[in-house]
mmCIF file of C-alpha atoms and ligand atoms in Angstrom:
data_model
loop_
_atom_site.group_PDB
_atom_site.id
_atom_site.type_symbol
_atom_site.label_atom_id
_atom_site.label_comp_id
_atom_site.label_asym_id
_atom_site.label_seq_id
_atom_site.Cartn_x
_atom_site.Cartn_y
_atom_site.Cartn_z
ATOM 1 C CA UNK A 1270 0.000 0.000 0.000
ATOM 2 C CA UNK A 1271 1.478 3.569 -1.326
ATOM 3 C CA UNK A 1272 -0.186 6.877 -0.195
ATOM 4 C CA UNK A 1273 2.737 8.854 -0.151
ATOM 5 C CA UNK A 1274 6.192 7.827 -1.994
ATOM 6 C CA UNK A 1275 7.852 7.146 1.240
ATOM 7 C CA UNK A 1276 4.614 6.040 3.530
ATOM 8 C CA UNK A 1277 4.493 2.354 2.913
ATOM 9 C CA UNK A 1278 2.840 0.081 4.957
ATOM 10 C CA UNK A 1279 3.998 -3.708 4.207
ATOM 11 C CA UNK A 1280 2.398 -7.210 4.022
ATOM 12 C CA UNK A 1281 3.770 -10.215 5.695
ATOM 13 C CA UNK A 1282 7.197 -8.525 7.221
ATOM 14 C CA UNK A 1283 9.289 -10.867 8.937
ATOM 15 C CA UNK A 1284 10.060 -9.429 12.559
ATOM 16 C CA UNK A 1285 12.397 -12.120 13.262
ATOM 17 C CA UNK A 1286 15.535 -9.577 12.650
ATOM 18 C CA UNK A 1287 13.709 -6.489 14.456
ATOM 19 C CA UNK A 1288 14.089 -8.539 17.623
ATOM 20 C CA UNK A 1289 17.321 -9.128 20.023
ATOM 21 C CA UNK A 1290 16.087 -12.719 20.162
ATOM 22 C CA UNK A 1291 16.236 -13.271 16.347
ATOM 23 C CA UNK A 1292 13.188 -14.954 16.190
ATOM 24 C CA UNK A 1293 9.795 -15.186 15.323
ATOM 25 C CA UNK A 1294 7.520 -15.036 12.314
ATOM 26 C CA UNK A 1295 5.583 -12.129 10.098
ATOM 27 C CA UNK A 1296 3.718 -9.232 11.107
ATOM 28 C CA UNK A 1297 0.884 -8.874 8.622
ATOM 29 C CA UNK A 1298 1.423 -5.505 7.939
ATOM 30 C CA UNK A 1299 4.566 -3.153 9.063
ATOM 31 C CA UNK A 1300 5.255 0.288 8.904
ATOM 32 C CA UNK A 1301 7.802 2.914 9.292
ATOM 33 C CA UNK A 1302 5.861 6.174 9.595
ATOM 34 C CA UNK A 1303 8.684 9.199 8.192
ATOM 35 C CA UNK A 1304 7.312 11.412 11.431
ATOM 36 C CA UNK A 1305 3.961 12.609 13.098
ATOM 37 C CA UNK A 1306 2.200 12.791 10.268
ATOM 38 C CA UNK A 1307 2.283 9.560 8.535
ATOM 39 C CA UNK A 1308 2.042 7.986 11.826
ATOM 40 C CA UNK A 1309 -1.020 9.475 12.351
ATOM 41 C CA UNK A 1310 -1.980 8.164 8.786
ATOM 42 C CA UNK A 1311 -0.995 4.492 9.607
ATOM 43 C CA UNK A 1312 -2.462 4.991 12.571
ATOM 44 C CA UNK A 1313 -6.298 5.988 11.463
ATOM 45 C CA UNK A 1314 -5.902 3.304 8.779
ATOM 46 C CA UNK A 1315 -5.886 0.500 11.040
ATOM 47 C CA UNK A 1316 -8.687 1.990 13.550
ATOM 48 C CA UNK A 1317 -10.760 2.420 10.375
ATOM 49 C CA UNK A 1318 -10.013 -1.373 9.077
ATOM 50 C CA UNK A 1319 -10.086 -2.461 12.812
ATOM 51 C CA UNK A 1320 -6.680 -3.736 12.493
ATOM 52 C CA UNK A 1321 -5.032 -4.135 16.244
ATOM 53 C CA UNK A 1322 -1.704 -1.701 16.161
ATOM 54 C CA UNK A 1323 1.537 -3.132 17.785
ATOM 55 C CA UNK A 1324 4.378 -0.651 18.111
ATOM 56 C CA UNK A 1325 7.881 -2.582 18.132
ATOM 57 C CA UNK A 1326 10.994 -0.340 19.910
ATOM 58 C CA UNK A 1327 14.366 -2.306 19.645
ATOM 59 C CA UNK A 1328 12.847 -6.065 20.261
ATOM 60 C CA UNK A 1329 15.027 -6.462 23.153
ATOM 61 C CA UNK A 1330 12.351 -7.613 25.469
ATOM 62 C CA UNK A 1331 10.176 -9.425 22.813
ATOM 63 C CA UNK A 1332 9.569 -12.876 21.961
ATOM 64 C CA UNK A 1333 7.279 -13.404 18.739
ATOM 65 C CA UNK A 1334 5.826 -16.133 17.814
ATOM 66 C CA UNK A 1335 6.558 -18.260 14.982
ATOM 67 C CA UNK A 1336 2.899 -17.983 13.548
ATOM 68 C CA UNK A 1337 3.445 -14.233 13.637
ATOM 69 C CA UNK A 1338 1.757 -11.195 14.495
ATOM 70 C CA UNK A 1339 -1.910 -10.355 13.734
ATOM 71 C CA UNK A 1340 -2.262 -7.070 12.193
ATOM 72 C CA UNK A 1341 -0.213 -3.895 11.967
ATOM 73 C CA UNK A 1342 3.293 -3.522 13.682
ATOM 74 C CA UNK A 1343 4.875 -0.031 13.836
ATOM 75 C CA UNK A 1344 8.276 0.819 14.448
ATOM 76 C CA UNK A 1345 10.043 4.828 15.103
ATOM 77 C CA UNK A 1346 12.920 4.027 13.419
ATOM 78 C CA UNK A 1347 12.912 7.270 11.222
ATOM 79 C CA UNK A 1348 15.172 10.577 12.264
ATOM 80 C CA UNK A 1349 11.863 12.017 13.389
ATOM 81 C CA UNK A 1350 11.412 9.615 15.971
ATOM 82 C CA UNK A 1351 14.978 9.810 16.858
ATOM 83 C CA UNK A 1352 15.758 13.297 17.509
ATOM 84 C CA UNK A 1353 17.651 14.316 20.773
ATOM 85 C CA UNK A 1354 17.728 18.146 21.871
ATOM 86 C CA UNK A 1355 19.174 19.629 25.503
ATOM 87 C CA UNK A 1356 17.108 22.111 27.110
ATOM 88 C CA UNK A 1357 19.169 22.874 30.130
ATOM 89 C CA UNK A 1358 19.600 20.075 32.267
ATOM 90 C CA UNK A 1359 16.647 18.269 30.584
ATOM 91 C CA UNK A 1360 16.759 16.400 27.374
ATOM 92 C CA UNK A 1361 14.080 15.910 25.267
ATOM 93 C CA UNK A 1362 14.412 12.871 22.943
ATOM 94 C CA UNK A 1363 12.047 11.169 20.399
ATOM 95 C CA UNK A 1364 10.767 7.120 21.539
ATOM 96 C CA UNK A 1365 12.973 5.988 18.979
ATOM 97 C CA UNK A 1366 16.053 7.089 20.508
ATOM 98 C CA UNK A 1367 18.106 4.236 21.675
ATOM 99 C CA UNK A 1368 19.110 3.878 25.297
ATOM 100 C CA UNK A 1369 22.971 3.617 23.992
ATOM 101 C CA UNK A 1370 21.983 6.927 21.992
ATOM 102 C CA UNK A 1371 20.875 8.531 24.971
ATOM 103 C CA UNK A 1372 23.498 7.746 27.053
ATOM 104 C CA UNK A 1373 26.115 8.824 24.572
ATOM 105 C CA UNK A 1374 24.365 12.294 23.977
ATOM 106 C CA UNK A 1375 24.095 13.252 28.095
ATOM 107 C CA UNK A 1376 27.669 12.038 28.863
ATOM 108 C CA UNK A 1377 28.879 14.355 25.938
ATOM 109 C CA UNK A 1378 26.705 17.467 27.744
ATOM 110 C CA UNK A 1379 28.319 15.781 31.326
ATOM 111 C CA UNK A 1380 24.794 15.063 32.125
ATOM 112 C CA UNK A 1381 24.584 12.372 34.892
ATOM 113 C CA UNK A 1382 21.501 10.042 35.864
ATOM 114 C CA UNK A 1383 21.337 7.398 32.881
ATOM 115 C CA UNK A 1384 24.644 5.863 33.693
ATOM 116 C CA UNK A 1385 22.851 2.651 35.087
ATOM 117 C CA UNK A 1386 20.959 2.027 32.187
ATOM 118 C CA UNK A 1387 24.456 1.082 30.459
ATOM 119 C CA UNK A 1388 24.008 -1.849 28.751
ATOM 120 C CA UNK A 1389 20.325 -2.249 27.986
ATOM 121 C CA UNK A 1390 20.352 -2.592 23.619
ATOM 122 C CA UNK A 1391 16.030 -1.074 24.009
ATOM 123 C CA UNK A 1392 14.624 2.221 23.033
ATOM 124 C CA UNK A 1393 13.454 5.024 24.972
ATOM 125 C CA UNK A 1394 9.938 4.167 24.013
ATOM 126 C CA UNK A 1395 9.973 0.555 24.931
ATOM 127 C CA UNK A 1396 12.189 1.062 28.235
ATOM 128 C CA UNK A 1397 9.505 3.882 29.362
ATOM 129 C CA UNK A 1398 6.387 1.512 28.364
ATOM 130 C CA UNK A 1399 8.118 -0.902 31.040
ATOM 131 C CA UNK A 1400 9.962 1.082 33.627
ATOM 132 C CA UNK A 1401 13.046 -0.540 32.396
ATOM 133 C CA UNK A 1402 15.573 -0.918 35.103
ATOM 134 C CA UNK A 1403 18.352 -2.359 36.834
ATOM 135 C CA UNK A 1404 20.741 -1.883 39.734
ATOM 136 C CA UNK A 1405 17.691 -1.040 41.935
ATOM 137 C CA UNK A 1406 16.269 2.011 39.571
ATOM 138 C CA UNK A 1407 14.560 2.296 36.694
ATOM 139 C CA UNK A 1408 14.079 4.935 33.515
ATOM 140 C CA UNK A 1409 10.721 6.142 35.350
ATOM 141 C CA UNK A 1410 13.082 7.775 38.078
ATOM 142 C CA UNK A 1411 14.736 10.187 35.004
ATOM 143 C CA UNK A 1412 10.993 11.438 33.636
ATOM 144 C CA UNK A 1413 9.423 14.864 33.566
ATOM 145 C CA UNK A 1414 7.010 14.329 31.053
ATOM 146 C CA UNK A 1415 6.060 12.016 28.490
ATOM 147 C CA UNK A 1416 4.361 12.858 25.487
ATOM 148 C CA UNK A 1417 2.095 10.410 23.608
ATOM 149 C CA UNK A 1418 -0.372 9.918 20.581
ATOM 150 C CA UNK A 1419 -3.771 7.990 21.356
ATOM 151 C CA UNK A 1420 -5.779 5.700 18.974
ATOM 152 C CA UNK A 1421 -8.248 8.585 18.706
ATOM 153 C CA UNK A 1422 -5.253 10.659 17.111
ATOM 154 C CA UNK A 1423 -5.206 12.898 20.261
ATOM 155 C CA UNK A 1424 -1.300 13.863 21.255
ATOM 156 C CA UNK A 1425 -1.342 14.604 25.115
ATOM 157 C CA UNK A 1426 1.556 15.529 27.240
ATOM 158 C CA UNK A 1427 1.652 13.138 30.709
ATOM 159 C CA UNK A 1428 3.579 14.986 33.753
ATOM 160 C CA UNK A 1429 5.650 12.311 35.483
ATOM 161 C CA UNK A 1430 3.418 12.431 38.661
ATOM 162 C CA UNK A 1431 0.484 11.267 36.574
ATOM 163 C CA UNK A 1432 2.742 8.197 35.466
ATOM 164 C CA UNK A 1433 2.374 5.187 37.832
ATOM 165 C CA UNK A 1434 6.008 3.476 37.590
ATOM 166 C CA UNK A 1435 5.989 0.489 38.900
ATOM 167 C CA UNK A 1436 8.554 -3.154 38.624
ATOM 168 C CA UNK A 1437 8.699 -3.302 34.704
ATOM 169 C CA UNK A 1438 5.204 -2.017 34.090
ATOM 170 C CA UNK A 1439 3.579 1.495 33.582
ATOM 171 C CA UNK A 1440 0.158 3.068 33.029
ATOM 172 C CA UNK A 1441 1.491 4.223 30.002
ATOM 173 C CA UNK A 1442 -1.056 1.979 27.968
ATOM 174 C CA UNK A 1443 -3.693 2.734 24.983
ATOM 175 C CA UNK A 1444 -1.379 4.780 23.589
ATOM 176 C CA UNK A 1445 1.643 5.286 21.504
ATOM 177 C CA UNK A 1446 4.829 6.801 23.038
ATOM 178 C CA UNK A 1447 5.826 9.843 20.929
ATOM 179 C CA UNK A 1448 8.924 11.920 23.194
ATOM 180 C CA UNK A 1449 10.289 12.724 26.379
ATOM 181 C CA UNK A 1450 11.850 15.071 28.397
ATOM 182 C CA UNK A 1451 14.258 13.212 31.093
ATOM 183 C CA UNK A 1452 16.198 15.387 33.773
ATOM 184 C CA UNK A 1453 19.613 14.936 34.970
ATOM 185 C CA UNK A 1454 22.115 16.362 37.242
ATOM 186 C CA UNK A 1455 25.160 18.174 35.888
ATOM 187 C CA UNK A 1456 27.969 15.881 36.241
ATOM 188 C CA UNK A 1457 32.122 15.298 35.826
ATOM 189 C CA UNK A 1458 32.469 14.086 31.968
ATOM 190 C CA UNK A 1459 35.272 11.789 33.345
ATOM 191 C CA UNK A 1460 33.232 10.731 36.433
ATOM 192 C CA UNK A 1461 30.568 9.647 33.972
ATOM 193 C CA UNK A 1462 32.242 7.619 31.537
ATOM 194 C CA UNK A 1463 33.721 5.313 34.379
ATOM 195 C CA UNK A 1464 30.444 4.795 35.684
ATOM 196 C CA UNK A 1465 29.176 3.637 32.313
ATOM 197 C CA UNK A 1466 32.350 1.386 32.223
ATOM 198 C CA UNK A 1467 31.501 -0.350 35.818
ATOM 199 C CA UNK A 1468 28.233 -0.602 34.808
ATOM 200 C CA UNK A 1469 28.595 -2.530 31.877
ATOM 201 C CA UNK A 1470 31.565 -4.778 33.646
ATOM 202 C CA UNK A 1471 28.808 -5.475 36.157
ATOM 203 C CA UNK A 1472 26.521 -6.610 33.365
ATOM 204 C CA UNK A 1473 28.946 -8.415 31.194
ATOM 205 C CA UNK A 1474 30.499 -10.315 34.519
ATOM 206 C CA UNK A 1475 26.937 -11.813 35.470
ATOM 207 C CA UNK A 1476 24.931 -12.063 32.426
ATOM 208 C CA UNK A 1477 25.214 -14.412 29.291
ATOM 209 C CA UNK A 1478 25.575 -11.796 26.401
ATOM 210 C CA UNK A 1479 27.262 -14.833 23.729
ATOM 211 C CA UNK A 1480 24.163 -15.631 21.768
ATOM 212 C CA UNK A 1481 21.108 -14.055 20.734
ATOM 213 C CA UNK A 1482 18.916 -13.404 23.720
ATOM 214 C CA UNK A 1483 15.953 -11.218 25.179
ATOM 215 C CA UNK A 1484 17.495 -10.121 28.545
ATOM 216 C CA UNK A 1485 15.589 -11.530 31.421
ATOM 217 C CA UNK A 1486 13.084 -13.746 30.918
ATOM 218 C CA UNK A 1487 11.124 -13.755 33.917
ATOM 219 C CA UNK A 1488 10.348 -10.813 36.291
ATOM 220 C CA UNK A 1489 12.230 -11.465 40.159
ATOM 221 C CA UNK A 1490 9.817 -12.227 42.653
ATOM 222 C CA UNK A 1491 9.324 -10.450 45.549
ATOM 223 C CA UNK A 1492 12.719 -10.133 47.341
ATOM 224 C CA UNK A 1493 13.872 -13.278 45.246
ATOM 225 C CA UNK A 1494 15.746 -13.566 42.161
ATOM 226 C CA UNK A 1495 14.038 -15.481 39.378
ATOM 227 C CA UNK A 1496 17.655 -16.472 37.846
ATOM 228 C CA UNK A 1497 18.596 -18.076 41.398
ATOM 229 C CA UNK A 1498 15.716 -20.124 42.003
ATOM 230 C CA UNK A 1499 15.979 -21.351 38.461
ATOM 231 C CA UNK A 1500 19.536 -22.002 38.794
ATOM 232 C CA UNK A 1501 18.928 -24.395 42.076
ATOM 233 C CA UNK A 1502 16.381 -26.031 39.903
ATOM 234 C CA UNK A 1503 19.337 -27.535 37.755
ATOM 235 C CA UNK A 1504 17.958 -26.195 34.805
ATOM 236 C CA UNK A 1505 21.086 -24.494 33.647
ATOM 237 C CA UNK A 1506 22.442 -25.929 30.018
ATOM 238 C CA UNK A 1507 19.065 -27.252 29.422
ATOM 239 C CA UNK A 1508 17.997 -26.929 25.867
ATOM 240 C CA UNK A 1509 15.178 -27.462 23.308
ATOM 241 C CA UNK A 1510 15.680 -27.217 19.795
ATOM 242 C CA UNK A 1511 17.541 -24.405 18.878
ATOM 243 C CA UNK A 1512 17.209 -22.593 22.374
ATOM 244 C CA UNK A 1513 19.232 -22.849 26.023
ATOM 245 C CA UNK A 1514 19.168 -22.222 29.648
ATOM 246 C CA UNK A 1515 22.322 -19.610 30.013
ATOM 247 C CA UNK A 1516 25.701 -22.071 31.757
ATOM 248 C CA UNK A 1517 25.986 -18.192 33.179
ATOM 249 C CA UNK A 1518 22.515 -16.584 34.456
ATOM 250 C CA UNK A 1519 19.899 -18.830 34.211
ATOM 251 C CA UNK A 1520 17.653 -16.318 34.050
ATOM 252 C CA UNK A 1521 18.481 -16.262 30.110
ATOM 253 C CA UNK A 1522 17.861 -18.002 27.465
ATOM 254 C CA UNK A 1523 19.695 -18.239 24.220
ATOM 255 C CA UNK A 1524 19.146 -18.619 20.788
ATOM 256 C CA UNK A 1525 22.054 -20.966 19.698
ATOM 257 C CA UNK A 1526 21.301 -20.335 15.777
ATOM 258 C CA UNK A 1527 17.616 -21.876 15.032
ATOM 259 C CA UNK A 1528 15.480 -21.392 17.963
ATOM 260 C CA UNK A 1529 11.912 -21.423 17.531
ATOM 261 C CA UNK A 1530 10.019 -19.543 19.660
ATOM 262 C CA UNK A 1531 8.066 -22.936 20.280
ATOM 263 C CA UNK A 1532 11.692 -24.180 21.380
ATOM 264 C CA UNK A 1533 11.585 -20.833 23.805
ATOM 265 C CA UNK A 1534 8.418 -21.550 25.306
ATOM 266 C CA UNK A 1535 8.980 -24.825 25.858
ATOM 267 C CA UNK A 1536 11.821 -23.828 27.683
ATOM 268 C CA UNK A 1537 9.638 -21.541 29.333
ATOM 269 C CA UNK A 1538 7.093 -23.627 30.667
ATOM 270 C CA UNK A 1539 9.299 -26.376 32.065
ATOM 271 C CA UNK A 1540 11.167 -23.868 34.152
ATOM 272 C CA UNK A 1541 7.519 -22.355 35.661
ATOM 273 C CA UNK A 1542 6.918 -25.917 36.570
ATOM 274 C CA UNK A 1543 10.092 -26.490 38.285
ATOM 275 C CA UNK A 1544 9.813 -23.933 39.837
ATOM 276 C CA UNK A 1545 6.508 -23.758 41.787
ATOM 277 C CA UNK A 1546 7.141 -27.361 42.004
ATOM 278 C CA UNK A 1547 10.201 -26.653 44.310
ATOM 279 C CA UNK A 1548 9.459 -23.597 46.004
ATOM 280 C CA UNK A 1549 5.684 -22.780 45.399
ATOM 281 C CA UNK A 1550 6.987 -19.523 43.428
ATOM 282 C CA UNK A 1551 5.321 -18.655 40.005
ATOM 283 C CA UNK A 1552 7.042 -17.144 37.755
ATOM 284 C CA UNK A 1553 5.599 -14.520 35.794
ATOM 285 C CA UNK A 1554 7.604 -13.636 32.238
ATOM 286 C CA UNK A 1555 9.181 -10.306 32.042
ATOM 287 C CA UNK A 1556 9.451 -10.812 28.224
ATOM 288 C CA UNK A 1557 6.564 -9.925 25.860
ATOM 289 C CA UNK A 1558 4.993 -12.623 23.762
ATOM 290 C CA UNK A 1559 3.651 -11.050 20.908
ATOM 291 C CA UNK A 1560 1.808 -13.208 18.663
ATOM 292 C CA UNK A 1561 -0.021 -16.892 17.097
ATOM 293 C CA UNK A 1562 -2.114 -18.363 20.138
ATOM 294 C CA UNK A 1563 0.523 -17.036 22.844
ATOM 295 C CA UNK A 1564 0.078 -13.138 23.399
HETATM 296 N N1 EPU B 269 22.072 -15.957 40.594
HETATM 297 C C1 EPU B 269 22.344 -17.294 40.693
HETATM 298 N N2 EPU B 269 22.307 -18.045 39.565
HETATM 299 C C2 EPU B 269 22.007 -17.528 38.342
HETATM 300 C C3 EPU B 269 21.723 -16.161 38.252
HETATM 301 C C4 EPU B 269 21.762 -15.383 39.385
HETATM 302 O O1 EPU B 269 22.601 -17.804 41.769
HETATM 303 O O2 EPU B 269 21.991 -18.290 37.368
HETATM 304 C C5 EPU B 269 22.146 -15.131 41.797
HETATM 305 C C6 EPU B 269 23.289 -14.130 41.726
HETATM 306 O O3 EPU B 269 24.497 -14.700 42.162
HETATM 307 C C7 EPU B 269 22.820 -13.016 42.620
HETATM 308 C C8 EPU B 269 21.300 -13.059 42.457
HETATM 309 O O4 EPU B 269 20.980 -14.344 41.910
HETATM 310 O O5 EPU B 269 23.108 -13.320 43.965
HETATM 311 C C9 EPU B 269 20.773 -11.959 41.546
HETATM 312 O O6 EPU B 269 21.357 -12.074 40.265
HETATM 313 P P1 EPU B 269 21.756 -10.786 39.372
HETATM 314 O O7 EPU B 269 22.584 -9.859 40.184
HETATM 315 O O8 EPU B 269 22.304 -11.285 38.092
HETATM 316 O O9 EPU B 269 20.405 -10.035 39.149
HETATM 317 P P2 EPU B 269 18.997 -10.557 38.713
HETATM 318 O O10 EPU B 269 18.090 -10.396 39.878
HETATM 319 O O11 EPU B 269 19.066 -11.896 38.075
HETATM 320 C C10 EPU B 269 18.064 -8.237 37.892
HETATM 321 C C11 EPU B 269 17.239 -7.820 36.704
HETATM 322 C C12 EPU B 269 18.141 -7.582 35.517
HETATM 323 C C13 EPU B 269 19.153 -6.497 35.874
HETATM 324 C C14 EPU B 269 19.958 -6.984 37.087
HETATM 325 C C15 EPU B 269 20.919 -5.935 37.601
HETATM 326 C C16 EPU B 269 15.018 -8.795 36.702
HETATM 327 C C17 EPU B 269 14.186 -9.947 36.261
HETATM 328 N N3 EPU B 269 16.320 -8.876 36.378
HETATM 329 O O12 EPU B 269 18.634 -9.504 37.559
HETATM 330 O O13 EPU B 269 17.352 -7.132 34.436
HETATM 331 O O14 EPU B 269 19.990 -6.225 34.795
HETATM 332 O O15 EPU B 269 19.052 -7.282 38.182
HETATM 333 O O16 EPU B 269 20.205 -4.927 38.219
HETATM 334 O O17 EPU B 269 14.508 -7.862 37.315
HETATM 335 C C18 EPU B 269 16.247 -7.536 32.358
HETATM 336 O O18 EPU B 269 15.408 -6.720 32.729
HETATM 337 O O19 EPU B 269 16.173 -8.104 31.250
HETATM 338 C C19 EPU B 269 17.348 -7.867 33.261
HETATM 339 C C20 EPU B 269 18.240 -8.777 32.931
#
C-alpha cells in the first residue's frame, strides 16, 4: 500500500531480525511512519479497518511467535522519531532514541543520571512503556514528562506524577509513546564515563551476552531472584531445539542459531513448573509474547 512515496505500509514482514532474540515469524502488515504525520496516517488506517496496532521499539524484550503477528506492527525508526535536543539540564528525545543513543548524547553534555541504564540494547519508548531498570532504579526515576499519541489521534503531554512506575510495568497503555523530556544532574564528563564502564563490567560479569537473547526472561519475585531459584532447579544448560538455559545466568535463554520460539516456550514452561514445584513460586515472564495463540 502507497499513499505517499515514502509512507508504505507492508504485508507479511518478517520481525524475526527487528528482535534481540532473532526470532519469530511475520507481522501482517509493518510500517515505518517518516514522522507525526504519517504515523497518524498508519495509525487511522488501522482503527478504520479495525486492524489491532503493535508498536515494536528495539525487540530487546520481545519474543514473537513463529505464527506471527496479527495485524499492523509499527516501528520509530525514522530521524523524526529519533531526535535528541538539551534544554538545560533536561533532554528531550524522540521514543525511537536508543538507550545507547541517549546515554552517549548526556555524557557528551556531562549530564549524569542514565549511567545505570548502560548496557540495555532497548529504546526510549519501549524502556519507558516498562519502567526498564536495573541496579535497583529504573528509567521512570529520570521522567518529567512524556508525550504520547492515542488511537483517537489525540497527542497529550503526561507529567511524570500522573505516570504510575511500577517493577517493569507502567500506566502508560492505549497509547503510543511519541517523546520525552528526562532530567539529569550536571555531572564530571570523566566521572561519567567510568560509571558507564563499571556498569557494563557489572553486566557483562553476570549475564550471558554470547548468543542471541531477550534479557531476562522472567520478572524477580518479591525479594527473590528469578535467575537463582531457576539455577537451584538444575535447569542451567538445558535446551530445546535451537534454544538454552544460560551455563551463566539462568535467568536467560539463548538462541544458539535456530530457535523457535516454540523451542523458547517450551523452555519456558518447564522452568515455571520447576519452579513452583520446588518452592511454590510462580514465575511470571518479564518478556513480551507477541503473537499466534501465545500473546
Ligand atoms: N544468581 C544465581 N544463579 C544464576 C543467576 C543469578 O545464583 O543463574 C544469583 C546471583 O548470584 C545473585 C542473584 O541471583 O546473587 C541476583 O542475580 P543478578 O545480580 O544477576 O540479578 P537478577 O536479579 O538476576 C536483575 C534484573 C536484571 C538487571 C539486574 C541488575 C530482573 C528480572 N532482572 O537480575 O534485568 O539487569 O538485576 O540490576 O529484574 C532484564 O530486565 O532483562 C534484566 C536482565
Amino acid at each position: 500500500m502507497n499513499w505517499q512515496r515514502s509512507l508504505e505500509i507492508k504485508r507479511n514482514q518478517s520481525l524475526k531480525n527487528k528482535t534481540t532474540f532473532k526470532i519469530g515469524g511475520k507481522a501482517d502488515f509493518f510500517s515505518e511512519p517518516n514522522d507525526l504525520a504519517e504515523l497518524n496516517l498508519v495509525v487511522s488506517w488501522a482503527k478504520k479497518n479495525s486492524i489491532p496496532v503493535s508498536v515494536v521499539g528495539a525487540g530487546s524484550n520481545l519474543l514473537i511467535s513463529d505464527k506471527g503477528v496479527r495485524g499492523l506492527v509499527i516501528r520509530l525508526n525514522s530521524a523524526y522519531f529519533r531526535n535528541i535536543s538539551l534544554k538545560g539540564s533536561c533532554i528531550e528525545a524522540g521514543s525511537g532514541v536508543t538507550l545507547p543513543q541517549l546515554i552517549q548524547f548526556v555524557k557528551n553534555k556531562s549530564l549524569s543520571g542514565s549511567e545505570f541504564l548502560a548496557g540495555i540494547p532497548g529504546t526510549l519508548g519501549g524502556a519507558l512503556a516498562m519502567n526498564a531498570g536495573c541496579w535497583g532504579k529504573s528509567i521512570g526515576d529520570l521522567v518529567r514528562e512524556v508525550e504520547v499519541l492515542d488511537y483517537a489521534g489525540n497527542i497529550k503531554k503526561i507529567r511524570s506524577k500522573e505516570i504510575k512506575f511500577g517493577y517493569r510495568k507502567t500506566n502508560l497503555k492505549n497509547c503510543i509513546i511519541l517523546s520525552a523530556v528526562l532530567k539529569f544532574k550536571r555531572g564530571g564528563r570523566e566521572a561519567i564515563i567510568r560509571s558507564i564502564k563499571e556498569y557494563i563490567l557489572k553486566r557483562r560479569n553476570s549475564q550471558d551476552l554470547t548468543f542471541p537473547n531477550a534479557g531476562c526472561i522472567f520478572k524477580n519475585p518479591k525479594s527473590l531472584s528469578a535467575g537463582r531459584l531457576i539455577d537451584l532447579c538444575g535447569l542451567k544448560g538445558k535446551s530445546m531445539g535451537g534454544a538454552l538455559i544460560s551455563d551463566k545466568h539462568a535467568n536467560f535463554i539463548l538462541n544458539k542459531g535456530d530457535a523457535k520460539a516454540g523451542d523458547v516456550l517450551k523452555l519456558m514452561r518447564l522452568i515455571k513448573t520447576r519452579v513452583r514445584k520446588r518452592f511454590k513460586v510462580n514465575l511470571e515472564p518479564e518478556i513480551k509474547i507477541w503473537g499466534g495463540t501465545q500473546r
